[in-house]
């Protein structure tokens, strides 16, 4: 599920990478210039905030709260590499899922601590 935040970030990146002016971008999307200007401004803010968050999490790692919040907000969280994705299953459990064979292990121990080093978890920015 894509959030408005995600859509605005994608819109900002599309504008930044593919257009020279807001006028052209607004015209292409059939949106008034003033509205598009504001949408791009908000998208840039979300993009920059999330990019800064991702840099910081690579330095110190992600806490359980960070992981749960990221997944709740529509981000993809990985463990070690993109072959291991953290998911929330139908009954609300957070699991580390191997994308190659769909094998899953729990994200936390019975005491609520992460089963793996927090520094090995990272966000996928493509959500």
Tab-separated table of C-alpha atoms in Angstrom:
chain	number	residue	atom	x	y	z
A	1	UNK	CA	0.000	0.000	0.000
A	2	UNK	CA	1.406	3.359	-0.993
A	3	UNK	CA	0.914	6.284	1.299
A	4	UNK	CA	0.425	9.922	0.327
A	5	UNK	CA	3.923	10.495	1.689
A	6	UNK	CA	5.309	7.915	-0.733
A	7	UNK	CA	3.381	9.345	-3.668
A	8	UNK	CA	4.629	12.861	-2.936
A	9	UNK	CA	8.231	11.674	-2.674
A	10	UNK	CA	7.898	9.807	-5.967
A	11	UNK	CA	6.375	12.888	-7.579
A	12	UNK	CA	9.234	15.048	-6.307
A	13	UNK	CA	11.843	12.583	-7.630
A	14	UNK	CA	10.073	12.428	-10.998
A	15	UNK	CA	10.088	16.230	-11.203
A	16	UNK	CA	13.716	16.507	-10.070
A	17	UNK	CA	15.009	13.825	-12.451
A	18	UNK	CA	12.896	14.439	-15.549
A	19	UNK	CA	11.694	18.046	-15.790
A	20	UNK	CA	13.315	21.444	-16.089
A	21	UNK	CA	10.420	23.574	-14.847
A	22	UNK	CA	7.478	23.290	-12.502
A	23	UNK	CA	5.285	24.766	-15.242
A	24	UNK	CA	5.970	21.851	-17.577
A	25	UNK	CA	5.544	19.289	-14.785
A	26	UNK	CA	2.258	20.880	-13.679
A	27	UNK	CA	0.987	20.985	-17.243
A	28	UNK	CA	1.931	17.340	-17.814
A	29	UNK	CA	-0.068	16.316	-14.722
A	30	UNK	CA	-2.946	18.758	-15.357
A	31	UNK	CA	-2.437	20.489	-12.007
A	32	UNK	CA	-2.380	24.217	-11.323
A	33	UNK	CA	1.132	25.656	-11.031
A	34	UNK	CA	0.638	26.887	-7.435
A	35	UNK	CA	-0.678	23.483	-6.323
A	36	UNK	CA	2.146	21.621	-8.031
A	37	UNK	CA	4.710	23.950	-6.494
A	38	UNK	CA	3.381	23.100	-3.026
A	39	UNK	CA	3.210	19.347	-3.771
A	40	UNK	CA	6.825	19.341	-4.952
A	41	UNK	CA	7.885	21.302	-1.868
A	42	UNK	CA	6.209	18.766	0.438
A	43	UNK	CA	7.619	15.832	-1.552
A	44	UNK	CA	11.125	17.291	-1.266
A	45	UNK	CA	10.699	17.688	2.482
A	46	UNK	CA	9.594	14.050	2.857
A	47	UNK	CA	12.373	12.844	0.558
A	48	UNK	CA	15.089	14.744	2.422
A	49	UNK	CA	13.784	13.701	5.840
A	50	UNK	CA	13.666	10.037	4.886
A	51	UNK	CA	17.083	10.160	3.225
A	52	UNK	CA	18.582	11.677	6.400
A	53	UNK	CA	16.838	9.014	8.519
A	54	UNK	CA	18.266	6.259	6.328
A	55	UNK	CA	21.817	7.617	6.671
A	56	UNK	CA	21.478	7.763	10.473
A	57	UNK	CA	20.038	4.246	10.740
A	58	UNK	CA	22.986	2.866	8.765
A	59	UNK	CA	25.318	4.365	11.390
A	60	UNK	CA	23.600	3.188	14.576
A	61	UNK	CA	21.181	0.541	13.367
A	62	UNK	CA	17.420	0.281	13.623
A	63	UNK	CA	15.613	-0.333	16.878
A	64	UNK	CA	12.534	-2.549	17.052
A	65	UNK	CA	10.434	0.624	17.206
A	66	UNK	CA	12.175	1.988	14.074
A	67	UNK	CA	11.497	-1.247	12.190
A	68	UNK	CA	7.840	-1.457	13.223
A	69	UNK	CA	7.263	2.230	12.429
A	70	UNK	CA	8.922	1.946	9.021
A	71	UNK	CA	6.814	-1.074	8.066
A	72	UNK	CA	3.658	0.597	9.354
A	73	UNK	CA	4.462	3.625	7.145
A	74	UNK	CA	4.886	1.476	4.047
A	75	UNK	CA	8.664	1.171	3.908
A	76	UNK	CA	10.461	-2.053	3.150
A	77	UNK	CA	12.963	-3.095	5.815
A	78	UNK	CA	15.728	-5.563	5.029
A	79	UNK	CA	18.164	-7.559	7.144
A	80	UNK	CA	21.774	-7.783	5.873
A	81	UNK	CA	20.770	-7.731	2.177
A	82	UNK	CA	17.677	-7.548	-0.013
A	83	UNK	CA	17.309	-11.325	0.182
A	84	UNK	CA	15.908	-11.007	3.717
A	85	UNK	CA	12.872	-8.795	4.165
A	86	UNK	CA	11.210	-7.938	7.465
A	87	UNK	CA	7.451	-8.474	7.170
A	88	UNK	CA	4.376	-8.227	9.352
A	89	UNK	CA	2.189	-11.301	8.941
A	90	UNK	CA	-1.606	-11.546	9.049
A	91	UNK	CA	-1.685	-12.000	12.827
A	92	UNK	CA	0.641	-9.080	13.559
A	93	UNK	CA	3.955	-10.884	14.037
A	94	UNK	CA	7.131	-9.320	12.679
A	95	UNK	CA	9.283	-11.851	10.853
A	96	UNK	CA	12.475	-11.972	8.820
A	97	UNK	CA	11.552	-13.658	5.541
A	98	UNK	CA	14.018	-15.162	3.084
A	99	UNK	CA	12.820	-14.015	-0.342
A	100	UNK	CA	14.408	-17.036	-2.052
A	101	UNK	CA	12.436	-19.740	-0.225
A	102	UNK	CA	9.877	-17.852	1.936
A	103	UNK	CA	11.350	-19.323	5.128
A	104	UNK	CA	10.669	-17.059	8.123
A	105	UNK	CA	12.137	-16.549	11.578
A	106	UNK	CA	10.850	-14.285	14.329
A	107	UNK	CA	12.212	-10.764	14.533
A	108	UNK	CA	12.409	-10.759	18.341
A	109	UNK	CA	13.292	-13.055	21.205
A	110	UNK	CA	10.733	-13.826	23.920
A	111	UNK	CA	12.074	-10.882	25.957
A	112	UNK	CA	11.259	-8.480	23.079
A	113	UNK	CA	14.831	-7.807	21.910
A	114	UNK	CA	15.885	-8.126	18.281
A	115	UNK	CA	17.284	-11.529	17.319
A	116	UNK	CA	19.900	-9.879	15.114
A	117	UNK	CA	22.274	-6.918	15.367
A	118	UNK	CA	20.354	-3.626	14.847
A	119	UNK	CA	23.118	-2.421	12.504
A	120	UNK	CA	22.201	-5.154	10.016
A	121	UNK	CA	18.697	-3.771	9.365
A	122	UNK	CA	18.159	-1.088	6.733
A	123	UNK	CA	15.403	0.651	4.819
A	124	UNK	CA	14.661	0.098	1.176
A	125	UNK	CA	13.899	3.534	-0.227
A	126	UNK	CA	11.745	2.186	-3.061
A	127	UNK	CA	8.576	1.632	-0.962
